[in-house]
Amino acid sequence: MDSLINHPVILSVFSVVIIGMLLLDLGVLNKKSHAITSREAAYWSILWVSLSMGFSGIIYYYLGFEKFSQFQGAYWIEKALSVDNLFVFILVFGYFNVAKELQHKVLFWGVLGALAFRAIFIFSGVWILNYTYLPEMELFGKTVTINYLLTIFGFILIVAGFKSWFSNSGDDGDKDFSKSPGAKLVHKFFKVSPNFDGDKFFTIQNGIKMATPLFVVVAIIEFTDLLFAVDSIPAIFAIAPNDPFILYTSNIFAILGLRSLYFLLANFMYMFSRLHYGLALILGFIGVKMIIAPFIHISSLVSLGVVGGVILTSVVWSLLFPIKD
């Protein structure tokens, strides 16, 4: 099957758009730290979704509907799971009393880390998957080839879905984030100042170079994203297990739009108070899809329809019956 690797023009467009937007974001529009307004966040959210859909249109034109639906499926799965991660960001910023004008910088550098780590996870994951296929066997009267790693991922996602169903978005409200692995890692290698120094990650006090609490927050956000990837990366493998470029491009577009979505929805999280039920169903569906893949093929279009329908239903449910706490 044709892949993005065979179309350097598409990959070049992706690289130019991503690098250009990041440079524009950091070097021009947000050169000075400032609080992001809801209107500004809305503009950026619309822009990122438009760029994502435009890029998927290019994929459709050059690679066809199957690759288009794979991109869309992976994008919206990542987007849905990312929204749940916003709850943690809100709690972290609140715990450390990070000023609103500093939050964009934290998320920006957190996204840069995600660009690197997601590339490692996705490309190494697809490479490993190629070596985890069992020999052909006869099961239930059918000759099948089972990938035991995808099967394991499937069961992991079902368990994650079960936990998500019975979780509460406020479960981490009393968590001591100063003792999280990311914070401990910073304290292990640096002396940490008790106070912020504007938007600086490092400061000098009494002649000693010290990390600021803002740097600690970045480390916590990065580590949170790594934990988050444990669920999201296996989930998108079910969509396009043999095309890391489809997975990476869709993943990055979804993550880059997460920052603006955070500022847009930080005051309206009640709109997603029931989202964890939808995420539970999505994780369970993807897990089952992975397990039964050798026997029953569920197309990318069907997966996209299920994911979209579940997300829409959970949002409508949240709006009709919000959990305002």
Coordinates of C-alpha atoms in Angstrom, one line a residue:
M1 CA 0.0 0.0 0.0
D2 CA 1.2 3.5 -0.8
S3 CA 2.7 5.5 2.1
L4 CA 3.7 9.0 2.9
I5 CA 7.4 7.9 2.7
N6 CA 6.9 7.6 -1.1
H7 CA 5.7 11.2 -1.3
P8 CA 8.5 13.6 -0.3
V9 CA 6.4 16.6 -1.4
I10 CA 3.7 15.8 1.2
L11 CA 6.3 15.3 3.9
S12 CA 8.0 18.6 2.9
V13 CA 4.7 20.4 3.2
F14 CA 4.2 18.9 6.6
S15 CA 7.7 20.0 7.7
V16 CA 7.3 23.5 6.4
V17 CA 3.9 24.0 8.0
I18 CA 4.9 22.7 11.4
I19 CA 8.3 24.5 11.6
G20 CA 6.8 27.7 10.1
M21 CA 3.9 27.8 12.6
L22 CA 6.2 27.1 15.6
L23 CA 8.6 29.9 14.6
L24 CA 5.6 32.2 14.0
D25 CA 4.2 31.3 17.4
L26 CA 7.3 31.7 19.5
G27 CA 9.3 34.2 17.5
V28 CA 6.7 36.7 16.4
L29 CA 3.2 36.4 17.9
N30 CA 4.2 35.3 21.4
K31 CA 7.7 36.7 21.7
K32 CA 6.6 38.4 24.9
S33 CA 4.7 36.4 27.5
H34 CA 1.1 37.4 27.8
A35 CA -2.2 35.9 28.9
I36 CA -4.0 34.1 26.0
T37 CA -7.5 35.4 25.6
S38 CA -10.4 33.2 24.6
R39 CA -10.8 35.0 21.3
E40 CA -7.1 34.4 20.5
A41 CA -7.3 30.8 21.5
A42 CA -10.4 30.3 19.3
Y43 CA -8.6 31.7 16.3
W44 CA -5.6 29.4 16.9
S45 CA -7.9 26.4 17.5
I46 CA -9.7 27.1 14.2
L47 CA -6.4 27.6 12.4
W48 CA -4.9 24.3 13.6
V49 CA -8.0 22.3 12.9
S50 CA -8.1 23.9 9.4
L51 CA -4.5 23.1 8.8
S52 CA -5.0 19.5 9.9
M53 CA -8.1 19.0 7.7
G54 CA -6.2 20.7 4.8
F55 CA -3.3 18.3 5.2
S56 CA -5.7 15.4 5.3
G57 CA -7.1 16.7 2.0
I58 CA -3.7 16.5 0.5
I59 CA -3.4 12.9 1.7
Y60 CA -6.7 12.1 0.1
Y61 CA -5.6 13.6 -3.2
Y62 CA -2.3 11.8 -3.4
L63 CA -2.9 8.6 -1.4
G64 CA -6.7 7.9 -1.6
F65 CA -9.5 7.5 0.8
E66 CA -8.1 4.7 2.9
K67 CA -5.0 6.8 4.0
F68 CA -7.3 9.8 4.4
S69 CA -9.6 7.9 6.8
Q70 CA -6.5 6.5 8.7
F71 CA -5.2 10.0 9.2
Q72 CA -8.6 11.2 10.3
G73 CA -9.1 8.3 12.7
A74 CA -5.7 8.7 14.3
Y75 CA -6.1 12.5 14.5
W76 CA -9.5 12.4 16.3
I77 CA -8.5 9.6 18.7
E78 CA -5.4 11.6 19.7
K79 CA -7.5 14.8 20.0
A80 CA -10.1 13.1 22.2
L81 CA -7.5 11.6 24.5
S82 CA -5.7 14.9 24.6
V83 CA -8.7 16.8 25.9
D84 CA -8.8 14.5 28.9
N85 CA -5.1 15.4 29.5
L86 CA -6.1 19.1 29.8
F87 CA -7.6 18.4 33.2
V88 CA -4.1 17.5 34.5
F89 CA -2.6 20.6 33.0
I90 CA -5.2 22.8 34.8
L91 CA -4.4 21.0 38.1
V92 CA -0.6 21.4 37.6
F93 CA -0.9 25.1 36.8
G94 CA -3.2 25.6 39.7
Y95 CA -0.9 23.7 42.2
F96 CA 2.1 25.8 41.3
N97 CA 0.2 29.1 40.9
V98 CA 1.5 29.6 37.4
A99 CA 0.4 33.0 36.1
K100 CA -1.8 32.9 33.0
E101 CA 0.8 34.9 31.0
L102 CA 3.3 32.1 31.6
Q103 CA 1.2 29.1 30.8
H104 CA 1.6 29.4 27.0
K105 CA 5.4 29.2 27.2
V106 CA 5.2 26.1 29.4
L107 CA 2.8 24.4 26.9
F108 CA 5.0 25.5 24.0
W109 CA 8.1 23.8 25.3
G110 CA 6.1 20.9 26.4
V111 CA 4.9 20.4 22.8
L112 CA 8.5 20.6 21.5
G113 CA 9.4 17.7 23.8
A114 CA 6.3 15.8 22.6
L115 CA 7.4 16.2 19.0
A116 CA 10.6 14.4 19.8
F117 CA 9.2 11.7 22.1
R118 CA 6.3 10.9 19.8
A119 CA 8.7 10.4 16.9
I120 CA 10.7 7.9 19.0
F121 CA 7.6 6.1 20.3
I122 CA 5.8 5.8 16.9
F123 CA 8.7 4.9 14.6
S124 CA 10.4 2.5 17.0
G125 CA 6.9 1.0 17.8
V126 CA 6.2 0.3 14.1
W127 CA 9.7 -1.1 13.7
I128 CA 9.1 -3.5 16.7
L129 CA 5.7 -4.5 15.4
N130 CA 7.3 -5.9 12.3
Y131 CA 9.1 -8.4 14.4
T132 CA 6.3 -9.6 16.6
Y133 CA 4.2 -11.5 14.2
L134 CA 3.6 -15.2 15.0
P135 CA 3.8 -17.8 12.3
E136 CA 0.6 -18.5 10.4
M137 CA -1.8 -20.8 12.4
E138 CA -5.2 -22.4 12.1
L139 CA -7.7 -21.0 14.6
F140 CA -11.5 -21.4 14.5
G141 CA -11.2 -22.9 11.0
K142 CA -9.4 -19.9 9.6
T143 CA -5.7 -19.3 8.8
V144 CA -4.6 -16.2 10.7
T145 CA -1.4 -14.3 11.4
I146 CA -1.4 -12.9 14.9
N147 CA 0.8 -10.0 16.2
Y148 CA 1.2 -10.8 19.8
L149 CA 2.3 -7.2 20.7
L150 CA -0.8 -5.7 19.2
T151 CA -2.8 -8.3 21.1
I152 CA -1.1 -7.2 24.3
F153 CA -1.8 -3.6 23.5
G154 CA -5.4 -4.5 22.9
F155 CA -5.8 -5.9 26.4
I156 CA -4.0 -2.9 27.9
L157 CA -6.4 -0.5 26.2
I158 CA -9.4 -2.5 27.4
V159 CA -8.1 -2.2 31.0
A160 CA -7.4 1.5 30.5
G161 CA -10.9 1.9 29.2
F162 CA -12.3 0.1 32.2
K163 CA -10.3 2.5 34.5
S164 CA -11.4 5.5 32.6
W165 CA -15.1 4.6 32.9
F166 CA -14.9 4.4 36.7
S167 CA -12.5 7.4 37.1
N168 CA -13.4 11.0 37.9
S169 CA -11.8 14.0 36.3
G170 CA -11.1 15.5 39.7
D171 CA -9.4 12.4 41.2
D172 CA -6.0 14.2 41.0
G173 CA -7.3 17.4 42.7
D174 CA -5.5 16.6 45.9
K175 CA -2.4 15.2 44.3
D176 CA 1.0 16.6 45.5
F177 CA 2.6 17.4 42.1
S178 CA 5.8 18.5 43.8
K179 CA 6.5 14.8 44.4
S180 CA 5.8 13.7 40.9
P181 CA 8.6 12.0 38.9
G182 CA 9.1 15.0 36.7
A183 CA 9.6 17.3 39.7
K184 CA 11.9 14.8 41.4
L185 CA 14.1 14.6 38.3
V186 CA 14.6 18.4 38.3
H187 CA 15.4 18.5 42.0
K188 CA 17.9 15.7 41.5
F189 CA 20.0 17.7 39.0
F190 CA 19.3 21.3 40.0
K191 CA 18.8 23.5 43.0
V192 CA 15.3 24.9 42.7
S193 CA 14.4 28.4 43.6
P194 CA 11.2 28.8 45.7
N195 CA 10.1 31.8 43.6
F196 CA 9.4 32.5 40.0
D197 CA 11.6 34.9 38.0
G198 CA 9.3 36.1 35.3
D199 CA 9.2 33.7 32.4
K200 CA 12.7 32.4 33.1
F201 CA 13.5 28.7 33.5
F202 CA 16.7 29.5 35.4
T203 CA 17.7 32.3 37.7
I204 CA 20.7 33.3 39.9
Q205 CA 20.3 33.8 43.6
N206 CA 23.1 34.5 45.9
G207 CA 25.5 33.7 43.1
I208 CA 24.0 30.3 42.6
K209 CA 22.3 29.2 39.3
M210 CA 19.0 27.6 40.2
A211 CA 16.0 26.3 38.3
T212 CA 12.7 28.1 38.8
P213 CA 9.4 26.6 39.6
L214 CA 8.4 27.3 35.9
F215 CA 11.1 24.8 34.8
V216 CA 9.7 22.2 37.3
V217 CA 6.3 22.7 35.7
V218 CA 7.6 22.1 32.2
A219 CA 9.3 18.8 33.5
I220 CA 6.0 17.7 35.0
I221 CA 4.0 18.5 31.8
E222 CA 6.6 16.5 29.8
F223 CA 6.4 13.5 32.1
T224 CA 2.6 13.7 32.1
D225 CA 2.7 13.6 28.3
L226 CA 4.9 10.5 28.4
L227 CA 2.4 8.7 30.7
F228 CA -0.4 9.9 28.4
A229 CA 1.3 8.4 25.4
V230 CA 1.2 5.0 27.0
D231 CA -2.5 4.9 26.1
S232 CA -2.7 7.1 23.0
I233 CA 0.2 5.6 21.0
P234 CA -1.0 2.0 21.2
A235 CA -4.6 3.2 20.4
I236 CA -3.5 4.8 17.1
F237 CA -1.5 1.7 16.1
A238 CA -4.8 0.0 15.6
I239 CA -5.6 2.5 12.9
A240 CA -2.4 2.3 10.7
P241 CA 0.1 -0.2 12.2
N242 CA 2.4 -0.2 9.2
D243 CA 2.5 3.5 8.4
P244 CA 4.4 5.5 11.0
F245 CA 4.2 8.7 8.9
I246 CA 0.4 8.7 8.9
L247 CA 0.5 8.2 12.7
Y248 CA 3.2 10.8 13.3
T249 CA 1.7 13.6 11.2
S250 CA -1.8 13.1 12.6
N251 CA -0.4 12.9 16.1
I252 CA 1.6 16.1 15.8
F253 CA -1.3 18.1 14.3
A254 CA -3.5 17.0 17.2
I255 CA -0.9 17.8 19.8
L256 CA 0.0 21.2 18.4
G257 CA -3.7 22.2 18.5
L258 CA -3.9 21.2 22.1
R259 CA -2.3 24.4 23.5
S260 CA -4.9 26.7 22.0
L261 CA -7.6 24.2 22.9
Y262 CA -6.4 24.4 26.5
F263 CA -6.8 28.2 26.7
L264 CA -10.2 28.0 24.9
L265 CA -11.7 25.4 27.2
A266 CA -10.0 26.0 30.5
N267 CA -13.0 27.9 31.8
F268 CA -15.5 25.5 30.1
M269 CA -14.4 22.1 31.2
Y270 CA -17.9 21.3 32.3
M271 CA -18.5 20.8 28.6
F272 CA -16.4 17.6 28.9
S273 CA -17.4 16.4 32.4
R274 CA -18.7 13.1 30.8
L275 CA -15.9 12.8 28.4
H276 CA -14.2 10.0 30.4
Y277 CA -17.1 7.7 29.6
G278 CA -16.6 8.4 25.9
L279 CA -12.9 7.8 26.2
A280 CA -13.5 4.5 28.0
L281 CA -15.7 3.3 25.1
I282 CA -13.1 4.5 22.5
L283 CA -10.3 2.7 24.3
G284 CA -12.4 -0.4 24.7
F285 CA -13.4 -0.4 21.0
I286 CA -9.8 0.1 19.8
G287 CA -8.6 -2.7 22.2
V288 CA -11.2 -5.1 20.9
K289 CA -10.3 -4.1 17.3
M290 CA -6.7 -5.0 18.0
I291 CA -7.5 -8.4 19.5
I292 CA -10.0 -9.5 16.8
A293 CA -8.0 -8.0 13.8
P294 CA -6.6 -11.3 12.7
F295 CA -10.1 -12.7 12.4
I296 CA -12.3 -9.7 11.6
H297 CA -11.2 -6.6 9.8
I298 CA -12.8 -3.3 10.9
S299 CA -12.1 -0.6 8.3
S300 CA -10.7 2.8 9.1
L301 CA -13.9 4.4 8.0
V302 CA -15.9 2.4 10.5
S303 CA -13.4 3.2 13.2
L304 CA -13.6 6.9 12.4
G305 CA -17.4 6.8 12.6
V306 CA -17.3 5.1 16.0
V307 CA -14.8 7.5 17.4
G308 CA -16.6 10.5 16.0
G309 CA -20.0 9.3 17.2
V310 CA -18.8 8.5 20.7
I311 CA -17.0 11.9 21.1
L312 CA -20.1 13.8 19.9
T313 CA -22.4 11.8 22.2
S314 CA -20.2 12.3 25.3
V315 CA -20.0 16.1 24.6
V316 CA -23.8 16.4 24.1
W317 CA -24.3 14.3 27.3
S318 CA -21.9 16.6 29.2
L319 CA -23.8 19.7 28.0
L320 CA -27.2 18.3 28.9
F321 CA -26.1 16.9 32.3
P322 CA -22.9 18.7 33.3
I323 CA -20.9 17.8 36.5
K324 CA -20.1 21.4 37.4
D325 CA -17.8 20.4 40.3

